[in-house]
mmCIF file of C-alpha atoms in Angstrom:
data_model
loop_
_atom_site.group_PDB
_atom_site.id
_atom_site.type_symbol
_atom_site.label_atom_id
_atom_site.label_comp_id
_atom_site.label_asym_id
_atom_site.label_seq_id
_atom_site.Cartn_x
_atom_site.Cartn_y
_atom_site.Cartn_z
ATOM 1 C CA MET A 201 7.686 15.605 1.971
ATOM 2 C CA LEU A 202 7.006 11.973 1.947
ATOM 3 C CA LYS A 203 5.815 12.112 5.526
ATOM 4 C CA LEU A 204 3.586 14.671 4.634
ATOM 5 C CA LEU A 205 1.571 12.800 1.966
ATOM 6 C CA VAL A 206 1.253 9.609 4.336
ATOM 7 C CA ASP A 207 -0.074 11.725 7.067
ATOM 8 C CA LYS A 208 -2.515 13.321 4.664
ATOM 9 C CA ARG A 209 -2.957 9.860 2.780
ATOM 10 C CA ILE A 210 -6.623 9.512 3.911
ATOM 11 C CA LEU A 211 -7.582 13.572 2.799
ATOM 12 C CA ILE A 212 -5.764 12.208 -1.076
ATOM 13 C CA LEU A 213 -7.385 8.552 -1.503
ATOM 14 C CA ALA A 214 -10.534 10.340 -0.101
ATOM 15 C CA LEU A 215 -10.306 12.690 -2.982
ATOM 16 C CA LEU A 216 -8.571 10.133 -5.372
ATOM 17 C CA ALA A 217 -11.159 7.509 -4.542
ATOM 18 C CA GLY A 218 -14.188 9.904 -4.780
ATOM 19 C CA SER A 219 -12.800 11.717 -8.110
ATOM 20 C CA LEU A 220 -12.315 8.057 -9.601
ATOM 21 C CA TYR A 221 -16.025 7.287 -8.845
ATOM 22 C CA TYR A 222 -17.527 10.397 -9.732
ATOM 23 C CA GLY A 223 -15.473 9.838 -13.150
ATOM 24 C CA ILE A 224 -16.771 6.257 -13.483
ATOM 25 C CA SER A 225 -20.466 6.998 -12.601
ATOM 26 C CA VAL A 226 -20.928 10.297 -14.180
ATOM 27 C CA TYR A 227 -18.735 10.388 -16.922
ATOM 28 C CA HIS A 228 -18.766 6.387 -17.786
ATOM 29 C CA ILE A 229 -15.273 6.029 -17.937
ATOM 30 C CA SER A 230 -14.413 2.542 -18.780
ATOM 31 C CA LEU A 231 -13.664 0.423 -16.301
ATOM 32 C CA TRP A 232 -10.501 -0.571 -18.717
ATOM 33 C CA TYR A 233 -8.717 2.657 -18.581
ATOM 34 C CA VAL A 234 -9.031 2.654 -14.646
ATOM 35 C CA LEU A 235 -7.570 -1.262 -15.255
ATOM 36 C CA LEU A 236 -5.009 0.038 -17.088
ATOM 37 C CA ALA A 237 -4.021 2.920 -15.450
ATOM 38 C CA GLY A 238 -4.160 0.770 -12.414
ATOM 39 C CA VAL A 239 -1.604 -1.777 -13.800
ATOM 40 C CA VAL A 240 0.777 1.329 -15.151
ATOM 41 C CA LEU A 241 1.154 2.428 -11.157
ATOM 42 C CA GLY A 242 1.917 -1.155 -10.163
ATOM 43 C CA ALA A 243 4.714 -1.282 -12.713
ATOM 44 C CA VAL A 244 6.265 2.223 -11.700
ATOM 45 C CA PHE A 245 5.123 2.122 -7.694
ATOM 46 C CA GLY A 246 4.416 -1.039 -6.921
ATOM 47 C CA LYS A 247 0.897 -1.907 -5.267
ATOM 48 C CA VAL A 248 -0.334 2.107 -4.423
ATOM 49 C CA PHE A 249 -3.876 1.545 -6.281
ATOM 50 C CA CYS A 250 -5.370 0.034 -3.067
ATOM 51 C CA ARG A 251 -4.489 2.644 -0.266
ATOM 52 C CA TRP A 252 -4.190 5.685 -2.668
ATOM 53 C CA VAL A 253 -6.970 5.792 -5.037
ATOM 54 C CA CYS A 254 -9.202 3.123 -4.974
ATOM 55 C CA PRO A 255 -13.286 3.663 -3.479
ATOM 56 C CA LEU A 256 -13.559 0.231 -1.941
ATOM 57 C CA GLY A 257 -10.114 0.696 -0.284
ATOM 58 C CA LEU A 258 -11.061 4.283 1.462
ATOM 59 C CA MET A 259 -14.239 2.018 2.634
ATOM 60 C CA MET A 260 -11.915 -0.577 4.092
ATOM 61 C CA GLU A 261 -9.867 2.278 4.977
ATOM 62 C CA PHE A 262 -12.976 3.533 7.394
ATOM 63 C CA MET A 263 -13.514 -0.332 8.620
ATOM 64 C CA MET A 264 -10.221 -1.070 9.538
ATOM 65 C CA GLY A 265 -10.376 2.436 11.345
ATOM 66 C CA ALA A 266 -13.998 1.347 13.326
ATOM 67 C CA SER A 267 -11.754 -1.642 14.410
ATOM 68 C CA PRO A 268 -9.958 -0.509 17.983
ATOM 69 C CA ASP A 269 -8.618 -3.939 18.324
ATOM 70 C CA GLY A 270 -7.545 -4.560 14.689
ATOM 71 C CA LYS A 271 -9.356 -7.227 14.273
ATOM 72 C CA ILE A 272 -10.963 -6.263 10.918
ATOM 73 C CA ARG A 273 -7.381 -5.519 10.170
ATOM 74 C CA GLY A 274 -6.988 -9.025 7.801
ATOM 75 C CA MET A 275 -10.599 -8.142 6.170
ATOM 76 C CA TYR A 276 -8.614 -5.988 4.080
ATOM 77 C CA GLN A 277 -6.440 -8.611 2.316
ATOM 78 C CA TYR A 278 -9.790 -10.188 1.366
ATOM 79 C CA HIS A 279 -11.680 -7.580 -0.849
ATOM 80 C CA LYS A 280 -9.123 -7.596 -3.024
ATOM 81 C CA ILE A 281 -9.728 -10.941 -4.080
ATOM 82 C CA GLY A 282 -11.779 -9.950 -6.720
ATOM 83 C CA CYS A 283 -9.788 -7.302 -7.925
ATOM 84 C CA PRO A 284 -7.414 -7.436 -11.374
ATOM 85 C CA ILE A 285 -5.443 -4.630 -10.198
ATOM 86 C CA ALA A 286 -4.955 -6.207 -6.541
ATOM 87 C CA TRP A 287 -3.780 -8.895 -8.547
ATOM 88 C CA ILE A 288 -1.369 -7.239 -10.864
ATOM 89 C CA SER A 289 -0.455 -4.617 -9.257
ATOM 90 C CA GLY A 290 0.561 -7.062 -5.940
ATOM 91 C CA TRP A 291 2.813 -8.685 -8.160
ATOM 92 C CA LEU A 292 4.716 -5.990 -9.747
ATOM 93 C CA ASN A 293 5.996 -5.033 -6.066
ATOM 94 C CA LYS A 294 9.136 -7.268 -6.701
ATOM 95 C CA TYR A 295 9.572 -5.589 -9.937
ATOM 96 C CA SER A 296 8.426 -1.906 -9.662
ATOM 97 C CA PHE A 297 10.797 0.698 -9.930
ATOM 98 C CA PHE A 298 10.024 2.496 -6.865
ATOM 99 C CA ARG A 299 10.453 -0.155 -3.643
ATOM 100 C CA ILE A 300 11.320 0.373 0.312
ATOM 101 C CA LYS A 301 14.477 -0.221 1.162
ATOM 102 C CA VAL A 302 16.307 -0.563 4.378
ATOM 103 C CA ASN A 303 20.206 1.234 4.381
ATOM 104 C CA GLN A 304 21.336 -1.635 6.961
ATOM 105 C CA ALA A 305 23.964 0.832 8.098
ATOM 106 C CA SER A 306 21.714 3.707 9.638
ATOM 107 C CA CYS A 307 18.948 1.483 11.086
ATOM 108 C CA LYS A 308 19.190 1.362 14.917
ATOM 109 C CA ASN A 309 16.758 -1.961 14.915
ATOM 110 C CA CYS A 310 14.449 -0.245 16.850
ATOM 111 C CA GLY A 311 11.649 -1.896 15.118
ATOM 112 C CA ILE A 312 9.233 1.292 14.990
ATOM 113 C CA CYS A 313 8.855 0.209 10.952
ATOM 114 C CA ASP A 314 7.553 -3.138 12.151
ATOM 115 C CA LYS A 315 5.309 -2.055 14.669
ATOM 116 C CA GLU A 316 3.237 0.314 11.729
ATOM 117 C CA CYS A 317 3.225 -2.254 9.143
ATOM 118 C CA TYR A 318 0.087 -4.007 8.836
ATOM 119 C CA ILE A 319 1.724 -6.914 6.898
ATOM 120 C CA VAL A 320 4.296 -7.130 9.653
ATOM 121 C CA ALA A 321 1.451 -7.507 12.313
ATOM 122 C CA MET A 322 -0.390 -9.952 10.126
ATOM 123 C CA GLU A 323 2.451 -12.371 9.622
ATOM 124 C CA PRO A 324 5.265 -11.516 12.231
ATOM 125 C CA ALA A 325 7.038 -14.511 12.128
ATOM 126 C CA LYS A 326 7.641 -14.856 8.178
ATOM 127 C CA TYR A 327 7.882 -10.673 7.407
ATOM 128 C CA SER A 328 10.444 -7.667 9.056
ATOM 129 C CA LEU A 329 11.300 -4.409 7.403
ATOM 130 C CA TYR A 330 14.849 -4.368 8.966
ATOM 131 C CA LYS A 331 15.967 -7.896 10.611
ATOM 132 C CA PRO A 332 17.801 -9.540 7.323
ATOM 133 C CA ALA A 333 16.626 -13.191 7.784
ATOM 134 C CA MET A 334 12.990 -12.474 7.039
ATOM 135 C CA ASP A 335 11.169 -11.558 3.867
ATOM 136 C CA ARG A 336 10.424 -7.483 3.134
ATOM 137 C CA PRO A 337 7.088 -6.907 3.579
ATOM 138 C CA GLY A 338 7.333 -3.858 0.813
ATOM 139 C CA GLU A 339 8.228 -6.995 -1.828
ATOM 140 C CA SER A 340 5.350 -9.322 -0.901
ATOM 141 C CA PHE A 341 2.181 -9.259 -2.575
ATOM 142 C CA THR A 342 -0.090 -7.658 -0.311
ATOM 143 C CA CYS A 343 1.447 -5.088 0.311
ATOM 144 C CA SER A 344 -0.491 -1.923 -0.568
ATOM 145 C CA LYS A 345 2.600 0.863 0.015
ATOM 146 C CA CYS A 346 0.747 2.706 2.564
ATOM 147 C CA LEU A 347 4.417 4.119 3.334
ATOM 148 C CA LYS A 348 3.164 4.465 7.413
ATOM 149 C CA CYS A 349 7.091 2.065 7.765
ATOM 150 C CA VAL A 350 9.430 4.953 5.789
ATOM 151 C CA ALA A 351 7.158 7.898 7.584
ATOM 152 C CA LYS A 352 7.877 6.566 11.498
ATOM 153 C CA CYS A 353 11.394 5.635 10.763
ATOM 154 C CA PRO A 354 13.567 7.865 13.063
ATOM 155 C CA ASN A 355 16.878 7.348 11.573
ATOM 156 C CA GLY A 356 15.744 8.391 8.125
ATOM 157 C CA SER A 357 17.131 4.043 7.157
ATOM 158 C CA LEU A 358 14.116 3.186 5.425
ATOM 159 C CA THR A 359 13.327 5.220 1.613
ATOM 160 C CA TYR A 360 10.946 4.488 -1.143
ATOM 161 C CA LYS A 361 12.603 5.330 -4.234
ATOM 162 C CA VAL A 362 14.126 3.996 -7.328
#
């Protein structure tokens, strides 16, 4: 089920971001309610708002997809500088109920998860999903829980659960 959701993430993001934008612009939904929803999502799931719901996140996804060499990938972090939802939910990544976990016993150290992770791509000397001595990107402030790492793990060693 999670693999299907991750495979359809851009479509889900487009639907949710479009609905959110429509609700704000047509029905004048207060940004305070959006902030509250982002904080609740952050407390439960971690920093999912940016990659699964945010209209600006959708625009950044399109920009990142337009850059075949990945040079624009680093920009994904900078659009969040002025976003209080990104700040709060990023801080909540370490404390959220749902987390990305690795089962070291079943992990084959193939590195596919690290190849899929945009945080590892930006800072490979600091982060790794499967190397025990390194920081876990899923608990970092910048991880937006795209969950590509979990979906691509061939052994099922990575999970996203309570």
